[in-house]
PDB file of C-alpha atoms in Angstrom:
ATOM      1  CA  UNK A1455      57.645  90.634 111.010  1.00 79.00           C
ATOM      2  CA  UNK A1456      58.476  93.622 107.915  1.00 75.00           C
ATOM      3  CA  UNK A1457      60.817  90.926 106.252  1.00 77.00           C
ATOM      4  CA  UNK A1458      56.639  89.626 105.809  1.00 74.00           C
ATOM      5  CA  UNK A1459      55.237  90.263 102.455  1.00 75.00           C
ATOM      6  CA  UNK A1460      51.679  90.796 102.253  1.00 82.00           C
ATOM      7  CA  UNK A1461      49.526  92.299 100.255  1.00 88.00           C
ATOM      8  CA  UNK A1462      48.066  95.904 101.094  1.00 94.00           C
ATOM      9  CA  UNK A1463      44.510  96.520 101.453  1.00 96.00           C
ATOM     10  CA  UNK A1464      42.415  99.344 102.135  1.00 98.00           C
ATOM     11  CA  UNK A1465      39.307  98.945 104.607  1.00 98.00           C
ATOM     12  CA  UNK A1466      36.332 101.349 104.678  1.00 98.00           C
ATOM     13  CA  UNK A1467      33.050 101.946 107.106  1.00 97.00           C
ATOM     14  CA  UNK A1468      30.635 103.909 105.192  1.00 95.00           C
ATOM     15  CA  UNK A1469      27.474 106.460 105.996  1.00 88.00           C
ATOM     16  CA  UNK A1470      28.069 108.917 108.922  1.00 90.00           C
ATOM     17  CA  UNK A1471      31.382 106.500 110.111  1.00 88.00           C
ATOM     18  CA  UNK A1472      32.458 107.563 106.688  1.00 95.00           C
ATOM     19  CA  UNK A1473      36.671 106.486 106.756  1.00 97.00           C
ATOM     20  CA  UNK A1474      38.614 104.683 105.468  1.00 98.00           C
ATOM     21  CA  UNK A1475      42.773 103.035 105.775  1.00 97.00           C
ATOM     22  CA  UNK A1476      45.134 101.666 104.513  1.00 97.00           C
ATOM     23  CA  UNK A1477      46.038  98.252 105.857  1.00 95.00           C
ATOM     24  CA  UNK A1478      47.832  95.004 105.618  1.00 92.00           C
ATOM     25  CA  UNK A1479      47.187  92.916 108.759  1.00 93.00           C
ATOM     26  CA  UNK A1480      44.349  91.161 106.742  1.00 96.00           C
ATOM     27  CA  UNK A1481      43.523  87.372 106.605  1.00 96.00           C
ATOM     28  CA  UNK A1482      40.690  84.687 105.636  1.00 96.00           C
ATOM     29  CA  UNK A1483      39.819  83.525 109.030  1.00 97.00           C
ATOM     30  CA  UNK A1484      37.094  81.262 107.937  1.00 96.00           C
ATOM     31  CA  UNK A1485      35.566  79.157 105.245  1.00 96.00           C
ATOM     32  CA  UNK A1486      32.068  78.317 107.080  1.00 96.00           C
ATOM     33  CA  UNK A1487      31.051  81.078 107.484  1.00 96.00           C
ATOM     34  CA  UNK A1488      33.181  83.201 105.406  1.00 97.00           C
ATOM     35  CA  UNK A1489      35.253  85.256 107.248  1.00 98.00           C
ATOM     36  CA  UNK A1490      38.306  87.614 108.171  1.00 98.00           C
ATOM     37  CA  UNK A1491      40.236  89.638 109.874  1.00 97.00           C
ATOM     38  CA  UNK A1492      41.835  92.865 110.157  1.00 97.00           C
ATOM     39  CA  UNK A1493      43.468  94.065 112.971  1.00 97.00           C
ATOM     40  CA  UNK A1494      43.557  97.580 113.936  1.00 97.00           C
ATOM     41  CA  UNK A1495      45.559 100.432 116.140  1.00 96.00           C
ATOM     42  CA  UNK A1496      43.872 101.219 119.701  1.00 97.00           C
ATOM     43  CA  UNK A1497      44.950 104.954 118.311  1.00 95.00           C
ATOM     44  CA  UNK A1498      43.646 104.837 114.710  1.00 96.00           C
ATOM     45  CA  UNK A1499      40.607 107.075 113.760  1.00 95.00           C
ATOM     46  CA  UNK A1500      39.203 103.599 111.863  1.00 96.00           C
ATOM     47  CA  UNK A1501      39.584 101.740 115.528  1.00 97.00           C
ATOM     48  CA  UNK A1502      36.445 103.842 116.760  1.00 96.00           C
ATOM     49  CA  UNK A1503      34.966 104.418 113.183  1.00 96.00           C
ATOM     50  CA  UNK A1504      34.482 100.691 112.563  1.00 96.00           C
ATOM     51  CA  UNK A1505      33.621 100.166 116.701  1.00 96.00           C
ATOM     52  CA  UNK A1506      30.455 102.253 116.135  1.00 96.00           C
ATOM     53  CA  UNK A1507      29.422 101.236 112.287  1.00 96.00           C
ATOM     54  CA  UNK A1508      29.598  97.681 112.852  1.00 96.00           C
ATOM     55  CA  UNK A1509      30.401  97.021 109.128  1.00 97.00           C
ATOM     56  CA  UNK A1510      33.075  97.540 107.254  1.00 98.00           C
ATOM     57  CA  UNK A1511      34.005  96.754 103.800  1.00 98.00           C
ATOM     58  CA  UNK A1512      38.509  95.412 103.373  1.00 98.00           C
ATOM     59  CA  UNK A1513      39.748  96.864  99.238  1.00 98.00           C
ATOM     60  CA  UNK A1514      42.600  94.334  98.175  1.00 97.00           C
ATOM     61  CA  UNK A1515      44.230  96.638  95.658  1.00 96.00           C
ATOM     62  CA  UNK A1516      46.481  96.142  92.480  1.00 94.00           C
ATOM     63  CA  UNK A1517      49.775  97.252  91.983  1.00 93.00           C
ATOM     64  CA  UNK A1518      48.446 100.094  89.909  1.00 94.00           C
ATOM     65  CA  UNK A1519      46.615 101.561  93.214  1.00 96.00           C
ATOM     66  CA  UNK A1520      50.489 102.384  95.817  1.00 95.00           C
ATOM     67  CA  UNK A1521      48.799 105.984  95.509  1.00 96.00           C
ATOM     68  CA  UNK A1522      45.583 105.721  96.873  1.00 97.00           C
ATOM     69  CA  UNK A1523      47.458 103.018  99.798  1.00 96.00           C
ATOM     70  CA  UNK A1524      49.702 105.879 100.305  1.00 96.00           C
ATOM     71  CA  UNK A1525      46.775 108.453  99.826  1.00 97.00           C
ATOM     72  CA  UNK A1526      44.660 106.458 102.878  1.00 97.00           C
ATOM     73  CA  UNK A1527      47.999 105.458 104.977  1.00 96.00           C
ATOM     74  CA  UNK A1528      49.008 109.424 105.697  1.00 95.00           C
ATOM     75  CA  UNK A1529      47.702 110.710 109.211  1.00 92.00           C
ATOM     76  CA  UNK A1530      47.986 113.973 108.085  1.00 94.00           C
ATOM     77  CA  UNK A1531      44.762 113.672 105.320  1.00 94.00           C
ATOM     78  CA  UNK A1532      41.723 115.424 105.295  1.00 93.00           C
ATOM     79  CA  UNK A1533      38.912 113.269 107.571  1.00 93.00           C
ATOM     80  CA  UNK A1534      34.877 112.522 106.759  1.00 92.00           C
ATOM     81  CA  UNK A1535      34.007 112.568 103.313  1.00 94.00           C
ATOM     82  CA  UNK A1536      36.973 115.362 102.315  1.00 95.00           C
ATOM     83  CA  UNK A1537      39.232 112.296 101.977  1.00 96.00           C
ATOM     84  CA  UNK A1538      37.398 110.801  98.913  1.00 97.00           C
ATOM     85  CA  UNK A1539      37.675 113.868  96.784  1.00 96.00           C
ATOM     86  CA  UNK A1540      38.781 112.870  93.333  1.00 96.00           C
ATOM     87  CA  UNK A1541      38.790 109.111  94.195  1.00 97.00           C
ATOM     88  CA  UNK A1542      36.100 107.208  92.880  1.00 97.00           C
ATOM     89  CA  UNK A1543      34.155 104.690  94.552  1.00 97.00           C
ATOM     90  CA  UNK A1544      30.692 103.305  94.944  1.00 97.00           C
ATOM     91  CA  UNK A1545      28.661 102.519  98.339  1.00 97.00           C
ATOM     92  CA  UNK A1546      28.659  98.726  99.513  1.00 97.00           C
ATOM     93  CA  UNK A1547      25.049  97.439  98.237  1.00 97.00           C
ATOM     94  CA  UNK A1548      25.020  95.588 102.496  1.00 97.00           C
ATOM     95  CA  UNK A1549      27.296  97.774 104.136  1.00 97.00           C
ATOM     96  CA  UNK A1550      27.178 101.554 102.402  1.00 96.00           C
ATOM     97  CA  UNK A1551      31.528 101.317 102.928  1.00 97.00           C
ATOM     98  CA  UNK A1552      33.425 103.012 100.043  1.00 98.00           C
ATOM     99  CA  UNK A1553      34.220 100.456  97.495  1.00 98.00           C
ATOM    100  CA  UNK A1554      37.417 101.587  95.169  1.00 97.00           C
ATOM    101  CA  UNK A1555      37.210 101.570  91.788  1.00 96.00           C
ATOM    102  CA  UNK A1556      40.330  99.898  90.020  1.00 95.00           C
ATOM    103  CA  UNK A1557      40.321  96.988  93.362  1.00 97.00           C
ATOM    104  CA  UNK A1558      41.499  93.466  92.216  1.00 97.00           C
ATOM    105  CA  UNK A1559      38.581  92.250  95.164  1.00 97.00           C
ATOM    106  CA  UNK A1560      36.627  93.648  97.973  1.00 98.00           C
ATOM    107  CA  UNK A1561      34.482  91.484 100.505  1.00 98.00           C
ATOM    108  CA  UNK A1562      31.716  93.770 102.690  1.00 98.00           C
ATOM    109  CA  UNK A1563      31.809  92.472 106.267  1.00 98.00           C
ATOM    110  CA  UNK A1564      29.406  92.286 109.513  1.00 98.00           C
ATOM    111  CA  UNK A1565      31.574  92.929 112.608  1.00 98.00           C
ATOM    112  CA  UNK A1566      31.112  89.776 114.577  1.00 97.00           C
ATOM    113  CA  UNK A1567      33.316  89.697 116.779  1.00 97.00           C
ATOM    114  CA  UNK A1568      36.295  91.837 118.481  1.00 98.00           C
ATOM    115  CA  UNK A1569      39.654  91.108 120.719  1.00 97.00           C
ATOM    116  CA  UNK A1570      41.727  93.523 122.078  1.00 97.00           C
ATOM    117  CA  UNK A1571      45.912  92.581 122.380  1.00 96.00           C
ATOM    118  CA  UNK A1572      48.400  94.852 123.665  1.00 97.00           C
ATOM    119  CA  UNK A1573      47.822  97.916 121.063  1.00 97.00           C
ATOM    120  CA  UNK A1574      45.873  96.683 118.347  1.00 97.00           C
ATOM    121  CA  UNK A1575      41.822  94.849 118.687  1.00 98.00           C
ATOM    122  CA  UNK A1576      41.737  91.666 115.559  1.00 98.00           C
ATOM    123  CA  UNK A1577      38.604  92.593 114.054  1.00 98.00           C
ATOM    124  CA  UNK A1578      36.322  89.583 112.507  1.00 98.00           C
ATOM    125  CA  UNK A1579      33.898  90.003 110.029  1.00 98.00           C
ATOM    126  CA  UNK A1580      31.579  87.435 109.012  1.00 98.00           C
ATOM    127  CA  UNK A1581      31.493  88.078 104.586  1.00 98.00           C
ATOM    128  CA  UNK A1582      28.376  89.640 103.705  1.00 98.00           C
ATOM    129  CA  UNK A1583      29.854  89.762  99.859  1.00 97.00           C
ATOM    130  CA  UNK A1584      32.387  89.420  97.764  1.00 97.00           C
ATOM    131  CA  UNK A1585      33.863  90.736  94.550  1.00 96.00           C
ATOM    132  CA  UNK A1586      35.843  90.533  92.199  1.00 95.00           C
ATOM    133  CA  UNK A1587      37.520  93.768  90.238  1.00 91.00           C
ATOM    134  CA  UNK A1588      40.131  94.623  88.033  1.00 80.00           C
ATOM    135  CA  UNK A1589      42.262  91.685  86.999  1.00 86.00           C
ATOM    136  CA  UNK A1590      45.964  92.761  87.323  1.00 87.00           C
ATOM    137  CA  UNK A1591      49.145  92.176  89.253  1.00 89.00           C
ATOM    138  CA  UNK A1592      48.396  92.827  93.493  1.00 92.00           C
ATOM    139  CA  UNK A1593      50.545  95.383  95.196  1.00 93.00           C
ATOM    140  CA  UNK A1594      52.251  93.604  98.152  1.00 86.00           C
ATOM    141  CA  UNK A1595      54.359  95.900 101.191  1.00 88.00           C
ATOM    142  CA  UNK A1596      57.496  93.857 102.550  1.00 82.00           C
ATOM    143  CA  UNK A1597      60.589  95.168 104.326  1.00 81.00           C
ATOM    144  CA  UNK A1598      58.775  99.168 104.672  1.00 82.00           C
ATOM    145  CA  UNK A1599      58.206  99.704 101.273  1.00 79.00           C
ATOM    146  CA  UNK A1600      55.543  98.989  98.364  1.00 82.00           C
ATOM    147  CA  UNK A1601      55.981  96.642  95.815  1.00 79.00           C
ATOM    148  CA  UNK A1602      55.163  94.615  93.020  1.00 78.00           C
ATOM    149  CA  UNK A1603      54.702  90.466  92.741  1.00 75.00           C
ATOM    150  CA  UNK A1604      57.215  89.248  89.249  1.00 73.00           C
ATOM    151  CA  UNK A1605      55.205  87.609  86.726  1.00 70.00           C
ATOM    152  CA  UNK A1606      55.038  83.628  86.898  1.00 65.00           C
ATOM    153  CA  UNK A1607      56.967  81.997  84.342  1.00 65.00           C
ATOM    154  CA  UNK A1608      54.829  79.057  84.003  1.00 65.00           C
TER     155      UNK A1608
END
């Protein structure tokens, strides 16, 4: 699976469950109703935070946001509100989940279903609102490394 190129996101939950996690296991599920999924390991702090919150946001990262992706992937970082120190964000209107400045796009979701399988749970969220952020190239992940897609020659 490491050879499958994915985008990079930061999943966030807000209010008393304030937490973030870098994830590349994210996908659109349906256009009617608009919905997405993310897969989270049972042992991840995000698993309980998302379950308890019932609402979350997904920030789609741009190529210049690799340091942010690395920060929220670091299992040794300080948790709680302190993990956002020095990071520009605002609370989502519908979820209170952090929307990260500089992201290419974001979606706010209500947790509508969860399916446990193996060591992960697939969380399905109905999109409450979506928005576009900055223009630019996407941050991608393939073969264990971050990268940037080559510009189109069309």
